Amino acid sequence: TLYKSEMASWYGTDVFLEKCKSRVSLSGGYLSYDTGMGMNNIFFSKGSSPMVLATISFGDKFDPQNFKLDTISRKLTVTENDLYTIRQKALSEINKDTLFKKYNNAELNLIPIIKNGFKRVYVLTGPKVNGTVIIGNDYLMEFNAENDIIAKRKLHKNILFFTRDPKQPAESALHSHLPETGDFITATDICTIMLYERSAGWKFHVVVSKDYVSSWDCKADQLVILTKEAWEKISKPKTND
């Protein structure tokens, strides 16, 4: 879900900058969400009562050439207004709470999600430098039905920078989780890996915790979770008796 939202935002931004040049200076930000039939990316105007400046619609395949652009200005729908509201409250929280860290050559990306009765804003740290993948410095804020923040936490304690060496590209990557992050790969891990796995050239990304190993197959986009004991048995070199 996070990956699809970010991909819609990536492709939608390219379309908006190319096709809506006269409206770029009016934009106060963007949102992406699943309509049930594909992904919508909207750009909204500045101010406390924003209007939609453009709507870019994609299918699930994210073909850069296959999109629908609607430039008719309109009010936000109920869903869009909720997404906008929790995004703005999350942004305000980031700007006033020292829990949220900022780094050079990186930026915090807010991903508001409303799904299955839950309202959440995930925060990822995205690289401003090509060839770099950032894992960590990610956060989750949860909201109630009235769009008020009811919980917030840092998902990874640390931040890791993976840099691709064109001369010796790594086919796999690994990072570990402290107990407070949890036993398994996080939603933000999966989103980040899916966004950058092809440009990084990874075949696998492995997450190791105290008792479990999560292995993400970057080609198939599939996850396998094993106990650390089972993983070590599989990984142990075989010897001939």
PDB file of C-alpha atoms in Angstrom:
ATOM      1  CA  THR A   1       0.000   0.000   0.000  1.00  0.00           C
ATOM      2  CA  LEU A   2       2.803   2.410   0.878  1.00  0.00           C
ATOM      3  CA  TYR A   3       4.688   1.492  -2.287  1.00  0.00           C
ATOM      4  CA  LYS A   4       1.683   2.103  -4.533  1.00  0.00           C
ATOM      5  CA  SER A   5       1.076   5.482  -2.893  1.00  0.00           C
ATOM      6  CA  GLU A   6       4.697   6.554  -3.366  1.00  0.00           C
ATOM      7  CA  MET A   7       4.821   5.329  -6.969  1.00  0.00           C
ATOM      8  CA  ALA A   8       1.665   7.286  -7.790  1.00  0.00           C
ATOM      9  CA  SER A   9       3.264  10.365  -6.228  1.00  0.00           C
ATOM     10  CA  TRP A  10       6.516   9.866  -8.147  1.00  0.00           C
ATOM     11  CA  TYR A  11       4.849   9.445 -11.532  1.00  0.00           C
ATOM     12  CA  GLY A  12       2.168  12.016 -10.777  1.00  0.00           C
ATOM     13  CA  THR A  13       4.764  14.652  -9.905  1.00  0.00           C
ATOM     14  CA  ASP A  14       6.477  14.112 -13.272  1.00  0.00           C
ATOM     15  CA  VAL A  15       3.160  14.553 -15.069  1.00  0.00           C
ATOM     16  CA  PHE A  16       2.179  17.635 -13.060  1.00  0.00           C
ATOM     17  CA  LEU A  17       5.532  19.368 -13.625  1.00  0.00           C
ATOM     18  CA  GLU A  18       5.410  18.654 -17.361  1.00  0.00           C
ATOM     19  CA  LYS A  19       1.730  19.194 -18.151  1.00  0.00           C
ATOM     20  CA  CYS A  20       0.658  21.797 -15.573  1.00  0.00           C
ATOM     21  CA  LYS A  21       3.531  24.284 -15.555  1.00  0.00           C
ATOM     22  CA  SER A  22       1.235  27.273 -14.956  1.00  0.00           C
ATOM     23  CA  ARG A  23      -0.104  25.695 -11.757  1.00  0.00           C
ATOM     24  CA  VAL A  24       3.156  24.577 -10.147  1.00  0.00           C
ATOM     25  CA  SER A  25       3.577  27.850  -8.242  1.00  0.00           C
ATOM     26  CA  LEU A  26       0.022  27.520  -6.875  1.00  0.00           C
ATOM     27  CA  SER A  27       0.573  24.050  -5.444  1.00  0.00           C
ATOM     28  CA  GLY A  28       0.602  23.488  -1.701  1.00  0.00           C
ATOM     29  CA  GLY A  29       1.419  19.775  -1.955  1.00  0.00           C
ATOM     30  CA  TYR A  30       0.099  16.441  -3.157  1.00  0.00           C
ATOM     31  CA  LEU A  31      -1.671  13.269  -2.015  1.00  0.00           C
ATOM     32  CA  SER A  32      -2.020   9.784  -3.462  1.00  0.00           C
ATOM     33  CA  TYR A  33      -4.617   7.165  -2.644  1.00  0.00           C
ATOM     34  CA  ASP A  34      -6.179   3.943  -3.907  1.00  0.00           C
ATOM     35  CA  THR A  35      -9.596   4.375  -5.521  1.00  0.00           C
ATOM     36  CA  GLY A  36     -10.263   0.643  -5.702  1.00  0.00           C
ATOM     37  CA  MET A  37      -9.766   0.778  -9.468  1.00  0.00           C
ATOM     38  CA  GLY A  38      -6.289   2.293  -9.494  1.00  0.00           C
ATOM     39  CA  MET A  39      -4.280   5.067  -7.906  1.00  0.00           C
ATOM     40  CA  ASN A  40      -5.093   8.790  -7.876  1.00  0.00           C
ATOM     41  CA  ASN A  41      -2.477  11.470  -7.329  1.00  0.00           C
ATOM     42  CA  ILE A  42      -3.831  14.962  -6.649  1.00  0.00           C
ATOM     43  CA  PHE A  43      -2.121  18.318  -6.307  1.00  0.00           C
ATOM     44  CA  PHE A  44      -3.885  20.847  -4.108  1.00  0.00           C
ATOM     45  CA  SER A  45      -3.628  24.617  -3.787  1.00  0.00           C
ATOM     46  CA  LYS A  46      -2.057  26.575  -0.945  1.00  0.00           C
ATOM     47  CA  GLY A  47      -4.103  27.934   1.945  1.00  0.00           C
ATOM     48  CA  SER A  48      -6.324  26.576   4.701  1.00  0.00           C
ATOM     49  CA  SER A  49      -9.150  25.631   2.290  1.00  0.00           C
ATOM     50  CA  PRO A  50      -7.327  24.028  -0.629  1.00  0.00           C
ATOM     51  CA  MET A  51      -8.801  23.178  -4.005  1.00  0.00           C
ATOM     52  CA  VAL A  52      -7.648  20.338  -6.224  1.00  0.00           C
ATOM     53  CA  LEU A  53      -5.504  21.742  -9.036  1.00  0.00           C
ATOM     54  CA  ALA A  54      -4.985  18.493 -10.928  1.00  0.00           C
ATOM     55  CA  THR A  55      -5.874  14.810 -10.658  1.00  0.00           C
ATOM     56  CA  ILE A  56      -3.604  12.195 -12.244  1.00  0.00           C
ATOM     57  CA  SER A  57      -5.013   8.666 -12.377  1.00  0.00           C
ATOM     58  CA  PHE A  58      -2.984   5.494 -12.862  1.00  0.00           C
ATOM     59  CA  GLY A  59      -3.663   1.795 -13.123  1.00  0.00           C
ATOM     60  CA  ASP A  60      -1.860  -0.709 -10.913  1.00  0.00           C
ATOM     61  CA  LYS A  61       0.970  -1.205 -13.435  1.00  0.00           C
ATOM     62  CA  PHE A  62       2.244   2.396 -13.250  1.00  0.00           C
ATOM     63  CA  ASP A  63       2.940   2.737 -16.954  1.00  0.00           C
ATOM     64  CA  PRO A  64       4.402   6.276 -17.303  1.00  0.00           C
ATOM     65  CA  GLN A  65       2.612   6.638 -20.632  1.00  0.00           C
ATOM     66  CA  ASN A  66      -0.738   5.343 -19.392  1.00  0.00           C
ATOM     67  CA  PHE A  67      -2.397   7.955 -17.207  1.00  0.00           C
ATOM     68  CA  LYS A  68      -5.414  10.236 -17.174  1.00  0.00           C
ATOM     69  CA  LEU A  69      -4.981  13.925 -16.351  1.00  0.00           C
ATOM     70  CA  ASP A  70      -7.904  16.038 -15.132  1.00  0.00           C
ATOM     71  CA  THR A  71      -7.132  19.739 -14.654  1.00  0.00           C
ATOM     72  CA  ILE A  72     -10.628  20.870 -13.654  1.00  0.00           C
ATOM     73  CA  SER A  73     -10.376  22.660 -10.288  1.00  0.00           C
ATOM     74  CA  ARG A  74     -12.685  21.208  -7.643  1.00  0.00           C
ATOM     75  CA  LYS A  75     -13.175  20.754  -3.924  1.00  0.00           C
ATOM     76  CA  LEU A  76     -11.539  17.870  -2.118  1.00  0.00           C
ATOM     77  CA  THR A  77     -13.695  14.778  -1.658  1.00  0.00           C
ATOM     78  CA  VAL A  78     -14.403  13.542   1.883  1.00  0.00           C
ATOM     79  CA  THR A  79     -11.603  10.973   1.617  1.00  0.00           C
ATOM     80  CA  GLU A  80      -9.180  13.501   0.145  1.00  0.00           C
ATOM     81  CA  ASN A  81     -10.026  15.995   2.895  1.00  0.00           C
ATOM     82  CA  ASP A  82      -9.319  13.401   5.592  1.00  0.00           C
ATOM     83  CA  LEU A  83      -6.018  12.500   3.944  1.00  0.00           C
ATOM     84  CA  TYR A  84      -5.129  16.187   3.655  1.00  0.00           C
ATOM     85  CA  THR A  85      -6.050  16.842   7.298  1.00  0.00           C
ATOM     86  CA  ILE A  86      -3.979  14.014   8.793  1.00  0.00           C
ATOM     87  CA  ARG A  87      -1.078  14.895   6.500  1.00  0.00           C
ATOM     88  CA  GLN A  88      -1.096  18.522   7.626  1.00  0.00           C
ATOM     89  CA  LYS A  89      -1.350  17.546  11.307  1.00  0.00           C
ATOM     90  CA  ALA A  90       1.530  15.105  10.851  1.00  0.00           C
ATOM     91  CA  LEU A  91       3.615  17.815   9.180  1.00  0.00           C
ATOM     92  CA  SER A  92       2.900  20.199  12.062  1.00  0.00           C
ATOM     93  CA  GLU A  93       3.953  17.504  14.535  1.00  0.00           C
ATOM     94  CA  ILE A  94       7.205  16.898  12.657  1.00  0.00           C
ATOM     95  CA  ASN A  95       8.054  20.589  12.787  1.00  0.00           C
ATOM     96  CA  LYS A  96       7.587  20.882  16.555  1.00  0.00           C
ATOM     97  CA  ASP A  97       8.628  17.495  17.999  1.00  0.00           C
ATOM     98  CA  THR A  98      12.303  16.568  18.405  1.00  0.00           C
ATOM     99  CA  LEU A  99      11.372  12.894  17.932  1.00  0.00           C
ATOM    100  CA  PHE A 100      11.640  13.496  14.192  1.00  0.00           C
ATOM    101  CA  LYS A 101      15.196  13.817  12.864  1.00  0.00           C
ATOM    102  CA  LYS A 102      16.305  15.442   9.627  1.00  0.00           C
ATOM    103  CA  TYR A 103      19.496  14.691   7.709  1.00  0.00           C
ATOM    104  CA  ASN A 104      21.521  16.395   5.005  1.00  0.00           C
ATOM    105  CA  ASN A 105      20.918  15.137   1.450  1.00  0.00           C
ATOM    106  CA  ALA A 106      17.654  13.551   2.582  1.00  0.00           C
ATOM    107  CA  GLU A 107      14.040  14.582   3.048  1.00  0.00           C
ATOM    108  CA  LEU A 108      11.091  13.348   5.063  1.00  0.00           C
ATOM    109  CA  ASN A 109       8.266  12.006   2.902  1.00  0.00           C
ATOM    110  CA  LEU A 110       4.777  11.849   4.430  1.00  0.00           C
ATOM    111  CA  ILE A 111       2.444   9.067   3.280  1.00  0.00           C
ATOM    112  CA  PRO A 112      -1.119   9.365   4.637  1.00  0.00           C
ATOM    113  CA  ILE A 113      -3.061   6.111   4.496  1.00  0.00           C
ATOM    114  CA  ILE A 114      -6.719   5.452   5.299  1.00  0.00           C
ATOM    115  CA  LYS A 115      -7.516   1.747   5.075  1.00  0.00           C
ATOM    116  CA  ASN A 116      -9.565  -0.863   6.906  1.00  0.00           C
ATOM    117  CA  GLY A 117     -10.819   1.714   9.397  1.00  0.00           C
ATOM    118  CA  PHE A 118      -7.331   2.923  10.335  1.00  0.00           C
ATOM    119  CA  LYS A 119      -5.941   6.404   9.718  1.00  0.00           C
ATOM    120  CA  ARG A 120      -2.153   6.592   9.652  1.00  0.00           C
ATOM    121  CA  VAL A 121       0.675   8.733   8.362  1.00  0.00           C
ATOM    122  CA  TYR A 122       3.938   6.968   7.661  1.00  0.00           C
ATOM    123  CA  VAL A 123       7.091   9.049   7.357  1.00  0.00           C
ATOM    124  CA  LEU A 124      10.002   7.803   5.257  1.00  0.00           C
ATOM    125  CA  THR A 125      13.418   9.364   4.796  1.00  0.00           C
ATOM    126  CA  GLY A 126      14.129   9.634   1.085  1.00  0.00           C
ATOM    127  CA  PRO A 127      17.547  10.294  -0.479  1.00  0.00           C
ATOM    128  CA  LYS A 128      18.306  13.417  -2.485  1.00  0.00           C
ATOM    129  CA  VAL A 129      21.405  11.732  -3.946  1.00  0.00           C
ATOM    130  CA  ASN A 130      21.118   9.218  -6.781  1.00  0.00           C
ATOM    131  CA  GLY A 131      22.489   5.755  -6.092  1.00  0.00           C
ATOM    132  CA  THR A 132      21.604   5.860  -2.390  1.00  0.00           C
ATOM    133  CA  VAL A 133      18.980   3.865  -0.503  1.00  0.00           C
ATOM    134  CA  ILE A 134      18.010   4.909   3.025  1.00  0.00           C
ATOM    135  CA  ILE A 135      16.616   2.456   5.563  1.00  0.00           C
ATOM    136  CA  GLY A 136      15.474   3.778   8.924  1.00  0.00           C
ATOM    137  CA  ASN A 137      14.662   7.191  10.374  1.00  0.00           C
ATOM    138  CA  ASP A 138      11.033   6.290   9.694  1.00  0.00           C
ATOM    139  CA  TYR A 139       7.974   6.988  11.787  1.00  0.00           C
ATOM    140  CA  LEU A 140       4.317   6.129  12.234  1.00  0.00           C
ATOM    141  CA  MET A 141       1.557   8.420  13.477  1.00  0.00           C
ATOM    142  CA  GLU A 142      -1.924   7.060  14.184  1.00  0.00           C
ATOM    143  CA  PHE A 143      -5.150   9.086  14.194  1.00  0.00           C
ATOM    144  CA  ASN A 144      -8.663   8.660  15.572  1.00  0.00           C
ATOM    145  CA  ALA A 145     -11.931   9.146  13.685  1.00  0.00           C
ATOM    146  CA  GLU A 146     -11.760  12.904  14.356  1.00  0.00           C
ATOM    147  CA  ASN A 147      -8.312  13.063  12.705  1.00  0.00           C
ATOM    148  CA  ASP A 148      -6.469  13.725  15.977  1.00  0.00           C
ATOM    149  CA  ILE A 149      -3.083  12.121  16.661  1.00  0.00           C
ATOM    150  CA  ILE A 150      -3.450   9.343  19.230  1.00  0.00           C
ATOM    151  CA  ALA A 151      -0.019   7.680  18.906  1.00  0.00           C
ATOM    152  CA  LYS A 152       3.372   8.282  17.344  1.00  0.00           C
ATOM    153  CA  ARG A 153       6.578   6.294  17.313  1.00  0.00           C
ATOM    154  CA  LYS A 154       9.904   5.877  15.611  1.00  0.00           C
ATOM    155  CA  LEU A 155      10.050   2.574  13.725  1.00  0.00           C
ATOM    156  CA  HIS A 156      13.834   2.163  13.480  1.00  0.00           C
ATOM    157  CA  LYS A 157      16.227   3.549  16.052  1.00  0.00           C
ATOM    158  CA  ASN A 158      19.008   4.128  13.515  1.00  0.00           C
ATOM    159  CA  ILE A 159      19.450   5.209   9.907  1.00  0.00           C
ATOM    160  CA  LEU A 160      21.412   3.258   7.285  1.00  0.00           C
ATOM    161  CA  PHE A 161      22.703   4.509   3.936  1.00  0.00           C
ATOM    162  CA  PHE A 162      23.250   1.922   1.177  1.00  0.00           C
ATOM    163  CA  THR A 163      25.327   3.297  -1.710  1.00  0.00           C
ATOM    164  CA  ARG A 164      25.567   1.482  -5.029  1.00  0.00           C
ATOM    165  CA  ASP A 165      29.088   0.966  -6.359  1.00  0.00           C
ATOM    166  CA  PRO A 166      28.778   0.802 -10.186  1.00  0.00           C
ATOM    167  CA  LYS A 167      32.043  -1.140 -10.386  1.00  0.00           C
ATOM    168  CA  GLN A 168      31.076  -3.718  -7.765  1.00  0.00           C
ATOM    169  CA  PRO A 169      27.296  -3.636  -7.300  1.00  0.00           C
ATOM    170  CA  ALA A 170      25.999  -5.689  -4.384  1.00  0.00           C
ATOM    171  CA  GLU A 171      23.410  -8.317  -5.305  1.00  0.00           C
ATOM    172  CA  SER A 172      21.933  -8.322  -1.813  1.00  0.00           C
ATOM    173  CA  ALA A 173      21.720  -6.172   1.294  1.00  0.00           C
ATOM    174  CA  LEU A 174      21.106  -6.813   4.969  1.00  0.00           C
ATOM    175  CA  HIS A 175      20.130  -4.855   8.033  1.00  0.00           C
ATOM    176  CA  SER A 176      19.231  -5.838  11.577  1.00  0.00           C
ATOM    177  CA  HIS A 177      16.384  -4.888  13.901  1.00  0.00           C
ATOM    178  CA  LEU A 178      16.700  -4.058  17.562  1.00  0.00           C
ATOM    179  CA  PRO A 179      13.955  -5.503  19.818  1.00  0.00           C
ATOM    180  CA  GLU A 180      12.039  -2.191  19.891  1.00  0.00           C
ATOM    181  CA  THR A 181      11.676  -2.288  16.091  1.00  0.00           C
ATOM    182  CA  GLY A 182      10.157  -5.757  16.188  1.00  0.00           C
ATOM    183  CA  ASP A 183      10.806  -9.297  15.036  1.00  0.00           C
ATOM    184  CA  PHE A 184       9.918  -8.822  11.385  1.00  0.00           C
ATOM    185  CA  ILE A 185      10.535  -6.625   8.378  1.00  0.00           C
ATOM    186  CA  THR A 186       8.470  -3.420   8.623  1.00  0.00           C
ATOM    187  CA  ALA A 187       5.987  -1.987   6.133  1.00  0.00           C
ATOM    188  CA  THR A 188       8.384   0.915   5.577  1.00  0.00           C
ATOM    189  CA  ASP A 189      11.233  -1.521   4.871  1.00  0.00           C
ATOM    190  CA  ILE A 190       9.167  -3.259   2.205  1.00  0.00           C
ATOM    191  CA  CYS A 191       8.085   0.039   0.648  1.00  0.00           C
ATOM    192  CA  THR A 192      11.649   1.378   0.479  1.00  0.00           C
ATOM    193  CA  ILE A 193      13.059  -1.877  -0.890  1.00  0.00           C
ATOM    194  CA  MET A 194      10.396  -2.052  -3.611  1.00  0.00           C
ATOM    195  CA  LEU A 195      11.018   1.568  -4.601  1.00  0.00           C
ATOM    196  CA  TYR A 196      14.772   1.162  -5.018  1.00  0.00           C
ATOM    197  CA  GLU A 197      15.464  -2.567  -5.496  1.00  0.00           C
ATOM    198  CA  ARG A 198      15.876  -2.363  -9.261  1.00  0.00           C
ATOM    199  CA  SER A 199      18.094   0.702  -9.310  1.00  0.00           C
ATOM    200  CA  ALA A 200      20.148  -0.806  -6.473  1.00  0.00           C
ATOM    201  CA  GLY A 201      20.512  -4.061  -8.370  1.00  0.00           C
ATOM    202  CA  TRP A 202      19.461  -6.178  -5.393  1.00  0.00           C
ATOM    203  CA  LYS A 203      18.211  -9.731  -5.699  1.00  0.00           C
ATOM    204  CA  PHE A 204      17.466 -10.060  -1.986  1.00  0.00           C
ATOM    205  CA  HIS A 205      17.202  -7.866   1.085  1.00  0.00           C
ATOM    206  CA  VAL A 206      17.466  -9.620   4.442  1.00  0.00           C
ATOM    207  CA  VAL A 207      16.311  -8.312   7.822  1.00  0.00           C
ATOM    208  CA  VAL A 208      17.689 -10.040  10.922  1.00  0.00           C
ATOM    209  CA  SER A 209      16.164  -9.743  14.391  1.00  0.00           C
ATOM    210  CA  LYS A 210      16.874 -11.616  17.616  1.00  0.00           C
ATOM    211  CA  ASP A 211      14.751 -14.650  16.735  1.00  0.00           C
ATOM    212  CA  TYR A 212      13.715 -14.294  13.083  1.00  0.00           C
ATOM    213  CA  VAL A 213      15.047 -13.619   9.590  1.00  0.00           C
ATOM    214  CA  SER A 214      12.888 -11.866   6.981  1.00  0.00           C
ATOM    215  CA  SER A 215      14.063 -12.409   3.409  1.00  0.00           C
ATOM    216  CA  TRP A 216      12.599 -10.241   0.653  1.00  0.00           C
ATOM    217  CA  ASP A 217      12.936 -11.575  -2.915  1.00  0.00           C
ATOM    218  CA  CYS A 218      13.429  -8.405  -4.961  1.00  0.00           C
ATOM    219  CA  LYS A 219      12.678 -10.067  -8.301  1.00  0.00           C
ATOM    220  CA  ALA A 220       9.438 -11.760  -7.257  1.00  0.00           C
ATOM    221  CA  ASP A 221       8.490  -9.185  -4.580  1.00  0.00           C
ATOM    222  CA  GLN A 222       7.783 -11.986  -2.144  1.00  0.00           C
ATOM    223  CA  LEU A 223       8.572 -12.351   1.549  1.00  0.00           C
ATOM    224  CA  VAL A 224       9.747 -15.400   3.473  1.00  0.00           C
ATOM    225  CA  ILE A 225      10.102 -15.298   7.268  1.00  0.00           C
ATOM    226  CA  LEU A 226      12.035 -18.034   9.078  1.00  0.00           C
ATOM    227  CA  THR A 227      13.200 -18.553  12.615  1.00  0.00           C
ATOM    228  CA  LYS A 228      16.856 -17.680  12.993  1.00  0.00           C
ATOM    229  CA  GLU A 229      17.531 -21.337  13.845  1.00  0.00           C
ATOM    230  CA  ALA A 230      15.966 -22.515  10.576  1.00  0.00           C
ATOM    231  CA  TRP A 231      17.794 -19.817   8.616  1.00  0.00           C
ATOM    232  CA  GLU A 232      21.157 -20.823  10.058  1.00  0.00           C
ATOM    233  CA  LYS A 233      20.526 -24.497   9.184  1.00  0.00           C
ATOM    234  CA  ILE A 234      19.721 -23.555   5.591  1.00  0.00           C
ATOM    235  CA  SER A 235      22.661 -21.167   5.317  1.00  0.00           C
ATOM    236  CA  LYS A 236      25.193 -23.494   6.936  1.00  0.00           C
ATOM    237  CA  PRO A 237      27.654 -24.899   4.368  1.00  0.00           C
ATOM    238  CA  LYS A 238      27.069 -28.576   3.704  1.00  0.00           C
ATOM    239  CA  THR A 239      29.941 -30.929   4.473  1.00  0.00           C
ATOM    240  CA  ASN A 240      30.565 -34.424   3.184  1.00  0.00           C
ATOM    241  CA  ASP A 241      30.816 -37.173   5.803  1.00  0.00           C
TER     242      ASP A 241
END
